[in-house]
Coordinates of C-alpha atoms and ligand atoms in Angstrom, one line a residue:
M12 CA -5.6 61.4 -23.4
K13 CA -5.6 58.1 -21.5
E14 CA -4.8 54.8 -23.1
P15 CA -6.0 52.7 -24.8
L16 CA -5.1 54.6 -27.9
Q17 CA -7.6 54.6 -30.7
L18 CA -6.6 54.3 -34.3
G19 CA -6.4 57.9 -35.4
D20 CA -5.0 59.2 -32.2
V21 CA -2.2 60.7 -34.1
I22 CA -1.0 64.3 -34.8
P23 CA -1.6 65.4 -37.5
V24 CA -4.9 63.5 -37.7
P25 CA -4.8 61.2 -40.7
A26 CA -7.0 61.7 -43.8
Q27 CA -8.9 58.4 -43.5
V28 CA -9.1 56.1 -40.5
H29 CA -11.0 52.8 -40.5
P30 CA -10.7 51.1 -37.1
D31 CA -11.1 47.4 -36.6
P32 CA -11.3 46.8 -32.9
D33 CA -10.8 43.0 -33.3
A34 CA -7.5 43.5 -35.1
D35 CA -5.1 44.9 -32.5
F36 CA -1.5 43.9 -32.9
T37 CA 1.0 43.7 -30.0
V38 CA 4.7 44.4 -30.5
T39 CA 6.7 41.9 -28.3
A40 CA 10.3 40.8 -28.0
D41 CA 9.7 38.4 -30.8
T42 CA 8.4 41.0 -33.3
S43 CA 10.6 41.5 -36.3
L44 CA 10.6 44.3 -38.9
A45 CA 11.2 43.6 -42.6
I46 CA 11.8 45.8 -45.5
R47 CA 10.3 45.0 -48.9
G48 CA 11.4 46.8 -52.0
L49 CA 14.4 49.2 -52.2
R50 CA 16.7 48.8 -49.2
D51 CA 18.7 52.0 -49.3
P52 CA 16.5 54.9 -48.1
V53 CA 14.1 52.5 -46.4
E54 CA 16.7 51.1 -44.0
G55 CA 17.2 54.4 -42.3
I56 CA 13.4 54.7 -41.9
A57 CA 13.3 51.2 -40.4
R58 CA 16.1 51.9 -38.0
R59 CA 14.5 55.1 -36.7
L60 CA 11.1 53.3 -36.4
V61 CA 12.7 50.5 -34.3
Q62 CA 14.2 53.2 -32.1
A63 CA 10.9 55.0 -31.7
L64 CA 9.1 51.8 -30.9
A65 CA 11.7 50.8 -28.4
E66 CA 11.4 54.2 -26.6
R67 CA 7.6 53.9 -26.6
T68 CA 7.2 50.3 -25.6
G69 CA 10.5 49.1 -24.1
V70 CA 10.8 46.3 -26.6
R71 CA 13.0 46.6 -29.7
P72 CA 11.8 44.7 -32.8
R73 CA 14.6 43.1 -34.8
L74 CA 15.3 44.0 -38.4
A75 CA 14.9 40.7 -40.4
E76 CA 14.3 39.3 -43.8
D77 CA 10.8 38.4 -42.9
G78 CA 8.7 40.1 -40.3
D79 CA 5.3 40.7 -38.8
L80 CA 6.0 44.4 -39.3
A81 CA 6.6 45.2 -42.9
L82 CA 7.7 48.4 -44.7
C83 CA 6.9 48.1 -48.4
L84 CA 8.1 50.6 -51.0
D85 CA 5.9 50.0 -54.1
E86 CA 6.6 52.5 -56.9
T87 CA 4.1 50.9 -59.2
D88 CA 0.9 50.5 -57.3
A89 CA -1.7 52.9 -58.8
G90 CA -3.5 53.3 -55.5
L91 CA -0.4 54.3 -53.7
L92 CA 0.8 56.5 -56.5
R93 CA -2.4 58.5 -56.2
L94 CA -1.5 59.3 -52.6
G95 CA 1.6 61.2 -53.8
D96 CA 5.2 61.2 -52.4
E97 CA 4.2 61.7 -48.8
G98 CA 1.1 59.5 -48.8
Y99 CA 1.0 56.0 -47.2
E100 CA -1.3 53.2 -46.3
L101 CA -1.0 51.5 -42.9
V102 CA -2.8 48.3 -42.1
I103 CA -2.7 46.9 -38.5
A104 CA -4.1 43.4 -38.2
Q105 CA -3.8 40.7 -35.6
H106 CA -1.2 38.7 -37.5
G107 CA 0.9 41.7 -38.5
V108 CA 1.3 45.3 -39.6
T109 CA 2.0 46.6 -43.2
L110 CA 3.1 50.1 -44.1
R111 CA 3.1 50.8 -47.8
A112 CA 3.9 53.9 -49.8
A113 CA 5.0 54.7 -53.4
A114 CA 7.9 56.8 -52.2
P115 CA 10.3 56.8 -49.2
A116 CA 8.9 60.1 -47.9
G117 CA 5.5 58.4 -47.6
L118 CA 7.1 55.5 -45.7
S119 CA 8.8 57.9 -43.4
A120 CA 5.5 59.8 -42.7
G121 CA 3.7 56.5 -42.1
A122 CA 6.4 55.3 -39.7
Q123 CA 5.7 58.5 -37.6
T124 CA 2.0 57.5 -37.5
L125 CA 2.9 53.9 -36.5
A126 CA 5.2 55.0 -33.8
Q127 CA 2.6 57.4 -32.3
L128 CA 0.0 54.6 -32.2
A129 CA 2.0 52.2 -30.0
D130 CA 1.1 52.3 -26.4
R131 CA 3.4 51.5 -23.4
N132 CA 2.5 47.8 -23.7
G133 CA 3.3 47.6 -27.4
R134 CA -0.3 47.5 -28.4
L135 CA -1.2 48.9 -31.8
P136 CA -4.9 49.5 -32.5
G137 CA -6.3 47.5 -35.4
G138 CA -7.6 48.9 -38.7
R139 CA -6.5 50.8 -41.7
I140 CA -5.2 54.3 -42.3
V141 CA -4.9 55.9 -45.7
D142 CA -3.2 59.3 -45.4
R143 CA -1.7 62.1 -47.5
P144 CA -1.0 65.7 -46.8
R145 CA -3.3 68.6 -47.6
L146 CA -0.4 70.9 -48.4
P147 CA 3.0 70.0 -49.7
F148 CA 5.0 72.5 -47.5
R149 CA 4.8 72.3 -43.7
G150 CA 7.7 74.2 -42.2
A151 CA 9.4 75.4 -39.1
M152 CA 11.9 78.2 -38.9
L153 CA 14.9 78.7 -36.6
D154 CA 16.5 82.1 -36.3
L155 CA 20.2 81.5 -36.0
A156 CA 21.0 85.2 -36.3
R157 CA 19.6 86.6 -33.0
H158 CA 20.6 83.4 -31.1
F159 CA 22.9 80.9 -32.6
F160 CA 22.0 77.2 -32.4
T161 CA 24.8 74.6 -32.9
V162 CA 24.7 71.7 -35.3
D163 CA 23.8 69.3 -32.6
E164 CA 21.0 71.5 -31.4
I165 CA 19.6 71.9 -34.9
K166 CA 19.7 68.1 -35.4
R167 CA 17.8 67.7 -32.1
Y168 CA 15.2 70.2 -33.3
I169 CA 14.8 68.2 -36.5
D170 CA 14.3 65.0 -34.6
E171 CA 11.4 66.6 -32.7
I172 CA 9.7 68.4 -35.7
V173 CA 9.6 65.3 -37.9
V174 CA 7.3 63.6 -35.4
F175 CA 4.6 65.9 -36.7
K176 CA 5.5 65.4 -40.4
I177 CA 7.1 68.8 -40.7
N178 CA 9.0 68.6 -43.9
H179 CA 10.8 71.9 -44.3
L180 CA 13.3 73.6 -42.0
H181 CA 13.8 77.3 -42.8
L182 CA 17.1 78.6 -41.4
H183 CA 17.2 82.4 -40.9
L184 CA 21.0 82.6 -41.2
T185 CA 21.7 86.4 -41.3
D186 CA 20.3 89.5 -39.7
D187 CA 21.4 92.8 -38.2
Q188 CA 23.0 91.2 -35.2
G189 CA 24.9 88.3 -36.7
W190 CA 26.0 86.4 -39.8
R191 CA 25.9 82.6 -39.3
L192 CA 27.2 81.0 -42.5
E193 CA 30.7 81.0 -43.8
I194 CA 31.0 82.5 -47.3
P195 CA 34.2 82.1 -49.4
G196 CA 35.8 85.4 -50.3
W197 CA 34.0 87.2 -47.5
P198 CA 35.7 85.8 -44.4
R199 CA 34.9 88.7 -42.1
L200 CA 31.2 88.0 -42.3
T201 CA 31.7 85.1 -39.9
E202 CA 35.0 86.1 -38.3
V203 CA 33.5 89.4 -37.2
S204 CA 29.8 89.0 -37.3
G205 CA 29.7 85.4 -36.2
G206 CA 32.1 86.1 -33.3
A207 CA 31.7 86.7 -29.6
G208 CA 28.8 88.8 -28.4
T209 CA 26.9 88.9 -31.7
G210 CA 23.7 87.4 -30.3
V211 CA 20.9 89.7 -29.0
D212 CA 22.2 91.7 -26.0
G213 CA 25.6 90.3 -26.5
A214 CA 24.7 86.6 -26.0
G215 CA 26.9 83.8 -27.5
P216 CA 29.0 83.6 -30.7
G217 CA 28.6 81.1 -33.5
F218 CA 28.4 80.4 -37.1
L219 CA 28.2 77.4 -39.4
R220 CA 31.1 76.4 -41.5
A221 CA 30.2 75.1 -45.0
K222 CA 30.8 71.6 -43.9
E223 CA 28.6 72.0 -40.8
Y224 CA 25.8 73.5 -42.8
A225 CA 26.1 70.6 -45.3
D226 CA 26.0 68.2 -42.3
V227 CA 22.7 69.7 -41.1
V228 CA 21.3 69.6 -44.6
A229 CA 22.2 65.9 -45.0
Y230 CA 20.8 65.0 -41.6
A231 CA 17.6 66.8 -42.5
A232 CA 17.4 65.1 -45.9
E233 CA 17.7 61.7 -44.4
R234 CA 14.6 62.5 -42.4
F235 CA 12.8 63.9 -45.5
V236 CA 13.2 67.5 -44.3
T237 CA 14.3 70.1 -46.9
V238 CA 16.4 72.9 -45.6
V239 CA 15.3 76.4 -46.8
P240 CA 18.3 78.7 -46.2
E241 CA 17.5 82.4 -45.8
I242 CA 19.9 85.3 -46.5
D243 CA 17.9 88.4 -45.5
M244 CA 18.4 91.3 -48.0
P245 CA 18.3 94.3 -48.7
G246 CA 17.3 95.1 -45.1
H247 CA 18.4 93.2 -41.9
V248 CA 22.1 93.5 -43.1
H249 CA 23.8 95.5 -40.4
A250 CA 26.0 92.5 -39.4
A251 CA 27.3 92.2 -43.0
Q252 CA 28.0 96.0 -43.0
V253 CA 29.9 95.8 -39.8
A254 CA 32.1 93.1 -41.4
Y255 CA 32.4 95.0 -44.7
P256 CA 31.6 98.8 -44.3
E257 CA 31.8 99.2 -48.1
L258 CA 28.4 97.4 -48.2
A259 CA 27.2 100.6 -46.5
G260 CA 29.2 102.9 -48.7
R261 CA 31.6 103.7 -45.8
D262 CA 35.2 103.3 -45.2
E263 CA 35.4 103.8 -41.5
P264 CA 34.4 101.0 -39.0
I265 CA 30.7 100.5 -38.2
A266 CA 29.7 99.5 -34.6
P267 CA 27.9 96.2 -34.2
R268 CA 24.4 96.3 -32.8
T269 CA 22.8 93.6 -30.8
D270 CA 19.5 95.3 -29.8
T271 CA 16.2 94.2 -31.4
E272 CA 15.3 97.2 -33.5
V273 CA 14.4 96.3 -37.1
G274 CA 14.2 98.3 -40.4
Y275 CA 17.4 100.4 -40.0
S276 CA 19.9 98.8 -42.4
S277 CA 20.0 98.5 -46.1
L278 CA 22.3 97.3 -48.9
L279 CA 22.8 100.1 -51.5
A280 CA 20.8 99.4 -54.7
G281 CA 23.0 101.7 -56.8
C282 CA 26.4 100.2 -55.9
D283 CA 28.2 97.4 -57.8
V284 CA 29.6 95.9 -54.6
T285 CA 26.1 95.1 -53.5
Y286 CA 25.5 92.8 -56.4
A287 CA 29.0 91.3 -56.3
F288 CA 28.3 90.4 -52.7
A289 CA 24.8 89.1 -53.3
E290 CA 26.0 86.9 -56.2
D291 CA 28.9 85.4 -54.2
V292 CA 26.5 84.7 -51.3
I293 CA 23.7 83.3 -53.5
R294 CA 26.2 81.1 -55.5
E295 CA 27.6 79.6 -52.3
V296 CA 24.3 79.0 -50.6
A297 CA 22.9 77.5 -53.7
R298 CA 26.0 75.2 -54.0
L299 CA 25.6 74.0 -50.5
T300 CA 21.8 73.5 -50.7
P301 CA 20.4 70.5 -52.6
G302 CA 16.8 71.5 -51.9
P303 CA 14.9 73.7 -54.5
F304 CA 14.4 76.8 -52.3
L305 CA 16.6 79.9 -51.5
H306 CA 15.0 82.5 -49.3
I307 CA 16.2 86.1 -49.8
G308 CA 14.2 87.7 -47.0
G309 CA 13.1 91.1 -48.4
D310 CA 11.2 92.0 -45.2
E311 CA 11.0 95.2 -43.3
A312 CA 13.2 97.1 -45.7
Q313 CA 12.2 100.5 -44.2
A314 CA 15.6 101.9 -44.8
T315 CA 15.4 101.2 -48.5
T316 CA 13.4 103.5 -50.8
R317 CA 10.6 101.9 -52.9
A318 CA 12.6 102.6 -56.1
D319 CA 15.8 101.1 -54.6
Y320 CA 13.8 98.1 -53.4
Q321 CA 12.6 97.5 -57.0
T322 CA 16.1 98.0 -58.4
F323 CA 17.6 95.6 -55.9
L324 CA 15.1 92.9 -56.5
S325 CA 15.2 93.3 -60.3
R326 CA 18.9 92.4 -60.1
V327 CA 18.9 89.8 -57.3
L328 CA 15.8 87.7 -58.3
P329 CA 17.5 86.6 -61.5
L330 CA 20.6 85.6 -59.6
V331 CA 18.6 83.0 -57.6
G332 CA 17.4 81.5 -60.9
K333 CA 20.9 81.6 -62.4
Y334 CA 22.1 79.3 -59.6
G335 CA 19.2 76.9 -60.1
K336 CA 17.0 77.8 -57.1
R337 CA 13.4 78.8 -56.6
V338 CA 13.2 82.1 -54.8
V339 CA 11.3 82.5 -51.6
G340 CA 10.8 85.9 -49.9
W341 CA 8.7 87.5 -47.2
H342 CA 5.5 89.0 -48.5
E343 CA 6.9 92.5 -48.9
M344 CA 8.7 91.1 -52.0
A345 CA 5.3 90.8 -53.7
A346 CA 5.4 94.6 -54.2
V347 CA 7.5 93.9 -57.3
D348 CA 6.7 91.8 -60.4
L349 CA 7.8 88.3 -59.5
P350 CA 8.7 85.4 -61.6
E351 CA 5.9 82.8 -61.6
A352 CA 8.1 80.3 -59.7
A353 CA 8.7 82.8 -56.8
V354 CA 7.2 81.8 -53.5
V355 CA 5.8 84.5 -51.1
Q356 CA 5.8 84.0 -47.4
Y357 CA 2.9 85.9 -45.8
W358 CA 3.3 87.0 -42.2
R359 CA 0.9 89.9 -41.7
I360 CA -1.6 90.0 -38.9
E361 CA -4.2 92.2 -40.5
P362 CA -5.3 91.4 -44.1
A363 CA -3.8 94.1 -46.3
D364 CA -3.0 94.2 -50.0
D365 CA 0.7 93.8 -50.2
G366 CA 0.5 92.5 -53.8
V367 CA 0.3 88.9 -52.5
A368 CA -3.1 88.2 -54.2
R369 CA -1.8 89.7 -57.4
A370 CA 1.3 87.5 -57.2
A371 CA -0.9 84.5 -56.6
A372 CA -3.1 85.4 -59.6
R373 CA 0.1 85.4 -61.7
G374 CA 1.0 81.9 -60.5
S375 CA 3.2 82.4 -57.4
K376 CA 2.6 80.1 -54.5
V377 CA 2.2 81.3 -50.9
I378 CA 3.4 80.0 -47.6
M379 CA 1.1 81.1 -44.9
S380 CA 2.8 82.3 -41.7
P381 CA 0.4 84.9 -40.2
A382 CA 2.2 86.1 -37.1
D383 CA -0.9 86.0 -34.9
R384 CA -1.3 82.2 -35.6
T385 CA 2.1 80.8 -36.4
Y386 CA 4.8 82.9 -34.8
L387 CA 6.4 80.7 -32.2
D388 CA 8.2 83.7 -30.6
M389 CA 4.9 85.2 -29.5
K390 CA 4.1 84.7 -25.8
Y391 CA 1.6 82.0 -24.9
D392 CA 0.0 84.3 -22.3
P393 CA 0.9 87.4 -20.4
D394 CA 2.9 85.5 -17.8
C395 CA 5.1 83.8 -20.4
R396 CA 8.7 84.3 -19.4
L397 CA 9.9 84.3 -23.0
G398 CA 8.7 85.9 -26.2
L399 CA 7.4 89.1 -27.8
E400 CA 3.8 90.3 -28.0
W401 CA 3.4 92.5 -31.0
A402 CA 1.2 90.0 -32.7
G403 CA -0.8 89.3 -29.5
M404 CA -0.8 86.3 -27.3
L405 CA -0.7 83.0 -29.1
D406 CA -2.1 80.1 -27.1
V407 CA -2.4 76.6 -28.4
E408 CA -6.0 77.0 -29.4
R409 CA -5.3 80.1 -31.4
A410 CA -2.5 78.4 -33.2
Y411 CA -4.9 75.6 -34.1
R412 CA -8.2 77.4 -34.9
W413 CA -7.5 79.1 -38.2
D414 CA -7.4 78.1 -41.8
P415 CA -4.7 79.1 -44.3
A416 CA -7.1 79.2 -47.3
E417 CA -9.2 81.8 -45.5
R418 CA -6.6 84.1 -44.4
L419 CA -6.3 86.4 -47.4
P420 CA -8.8 87.3 -50.1
G421 CA -7.4 86.1 -53.4
V422 CA -5.2 83.5 -51.8
G423 CA -7.3 80.3 -51.7
E424 CA -6.4 76.6 -51.5
E425 CA -4.9 76.5 -55.0
A426 CA -2.5 79.3 -54.2
L427 CA -1.1 77.7 -51.1
L428 CA 2.2 76.0 -51.0
G429 CA 1.8 75.5 -47.3
V430 CA 2.2 76.8 -43.8
E431 CA 5.2 77.6 -41.7
A432 CA 5.8 78.4 -38.0
P433 CA 8.8 80.7 -37.6
L434 CA 10.7 80.9 -34.3
W435 CA 12.5 84.2 -34.0
S436 CA 15.1 84.1 -31.3
E437 CA 15.4 87.6 -29.8
T438 CA 14.3 86.4 -26.4
L439 CA 15.7 82.9 -26.5
R440 CA 19.0 81.9 -24.8
S441 CA 19.0 78.1 -25.2
M442 CA 17.6 75.1 -27.1
A443 CA 15.4 74.5 -24.0
D444 CA 13.9 78.0 -24.6
A445 CA 13.4 77.1 -28.3
E446 CA 11.6 73.9 -27.3
F447 CA 9.4 75.7 -24.8
M448 CA 8.2 78.1 -27.5
T449 CA 7.9 75.4 -30.2
F450 CA 6.0 72.6 -28.4
P451 CA 3.2 72.2 -28.3
R452 CA 2.3 75.0 -30.8
L453 CA 4.1 73.5 -33.7
A454 CA 1.9 70.4 -33.5
A455 CA -1.1 72.7 -34.2
T456 CA 0.5 74.2 -37.3
A457 CA 1.5 70.8 -38.5
E458 CA -2.1 69.6 -38.3
V459 CA -3.3 72.7 -40.1
G460 CA -1.0 72.0 -42.9
W461 CA -1.4 68.2 -43.2
S462 CA -4.9 67.2 -42.2
P463 CA -8.1 67.7 -44.3
R464 CA -10.1 70.6 -43.0
A465 CA -13.1 68.4 -42.3
R466 CA -11.1 66.2 -40.0
R467 CA -9.8 69.0 -37.8
D468 CA -11.4 69.5 -34.4
W469 CA -10.0 71.4 -31.4
D470 CA -11.4 69.1 -28.8
S471 CA -10.0 66.1 -30.5
F472 CA -6.7 67.8 -31.0
R473 CA -6.3 68.7 -27.4
R474 CA -7.1 65.2 -26.3
R475 CA -4.6 63.8 -28.8
L476 CA -2.0 66.4 -27.7
A477 CA -2.2 65.3 -24.1
S478 CA -0.4 62.0 -24.8
F479 CA 2.7 63.9 -25.9
G480 CA 3.4 65.1 -22.3
P481 CA 5.0 61.8 -21.2
R482 CA 6.7 61.4 -24.5
W483 CA 8.3 64.8 -24.4
T484 CA 9.3 64.4 -20.8
A485 CA 10.9 61.0 -21.6
R486 CA 12.8 62.6 -24.4
G487 CA 13.9 65.6 -22.4
V488 CA 12.0 68.1 -24.5
A489 CA 11.3 71.3 -22.5
F490 CA 7.7 71.8 -23.8
H491 CA 5.3 74.3 -22.3
R492 CA 2.6 72.6 -20.2
A493 CA -0.2 74.7 -21.6
S494 CA -3.2 74.9 -19.3
A495 CA -5.7 74.2 -22.0
I496 CA -4.4 70.6 -22.3
D497 CA -5.2 67.9 -19.7
W498 CA -1.6 66.5 -19.9
N499 CA -1.3 62.8 -19.3
Ligands
TNX274 C1 9.4 90.5 -37.5 S1 8.1 89.1 -39.6 C2 10.5 90.1 -38.3 C3 11.7 89.7 -37.6 C4 11.6 89.7 -36.1 C5 10.2 89.3 -35.7 C6 9.9 89.2 -34.2 C7 9.5 89.3 -40.3 C8 9.6 88.8 -41.6 N1 10.5 89.9 -39.6 O1 12.8 90.5 -38.0 O2 12.5 88.9 -35.5 O3 9.2 90.2 -36.3 O4 8.7 88.7 -34.0

């Protein structure tokens, strides 16, 4: 997309855009930014907006008492309240720019819009945007188990996903290869299974200490991103069993595995140690996590009998509630009767009745992550040097052209909590690899989750996406230059 930018040249595309071509505003060295209403959460938003504008335009607005750019938090305005926590109104006029919202999350979302609209000369296209998300949950997932990412890398990832109004970061913390979160009373989980050679094919060690995890969660929260921690059970637990063979009913050592097979390990549904372990882990993860969700995995439990799966979940689901969290699980979990508050994450590529529609009819909400549309670990094309292909090739257009409300009979708009794009890390060896697989496809998922259906259009999207080329290059993001996009 070539400049000049039009009002509405934003990803995700805003709900309502009313351009006024005579009302452009230009950010200059004299521009100042003021905060009206509550200072505390808004100051961080203002500082990050100044930084983003400086990166974009080369001029850095000052923070001041009065300003031609104003951020207003107004918790009483009925019109703003109707837009919900993440909604905002942005007015760009010749004499100044006003961003208003009823909640800090809305100001933060609006600040992303504002930052995207500035061109290299500081020009902001005139008019008014009124915006709010279609779905409350727009997520990305990092798999720390197959390849560990450090605190700084996770923070960097957060910085890039918030640009697209992604508001949840799912951390897949445990799997057959590695265990990546310190748990009191179970030190060998991380000493052994977070140690050297526990990544896929023996790549790098790593785990998060409680303090480091809390640091990530706080960093995310400041940017209005909720961390969703996942402890995968009853399958995908080989690393836990290597650390504690009693979790496999054995007393001799168990050899670690760093291959990419799935579905071979299981906790023992009939053993007390299983539930002592699960409760210690859930208590600690809940304690460290201020957000409402705790993901217990539940996927690919091929080494668990149906009856044992039922038994296991009937004992573990209540533990999540006991420690104050709302349970999330992959769609296999819908095979059992779920509490109404449970959230089901659907990943299948072919529609099949896994009980998800039944769970939705009973009140559960669904996060849509169909692998053939959202899995960031799928190859873009056959020549892609990274990624898997079991769900097919996933190019940018395919990641864009689908609708979560039409994916599964019995799971319509009302049943949706949102969408998520998971990045499994079997083939990744660095943050640059993660960025390559994530961008630009995550931008497509973000628009699917945020923008009204009627506003979505592939040709418009690919034109808007083109302007991220120079931005990502300037920020050192190792994005994939997908050939479907005429990159600027
Ligand atoms: C399936 S889909 C998995 C993961 C793998 C991924 C690779 C799901 C819930 N589980 O264990 O990493 O495929 O694409």
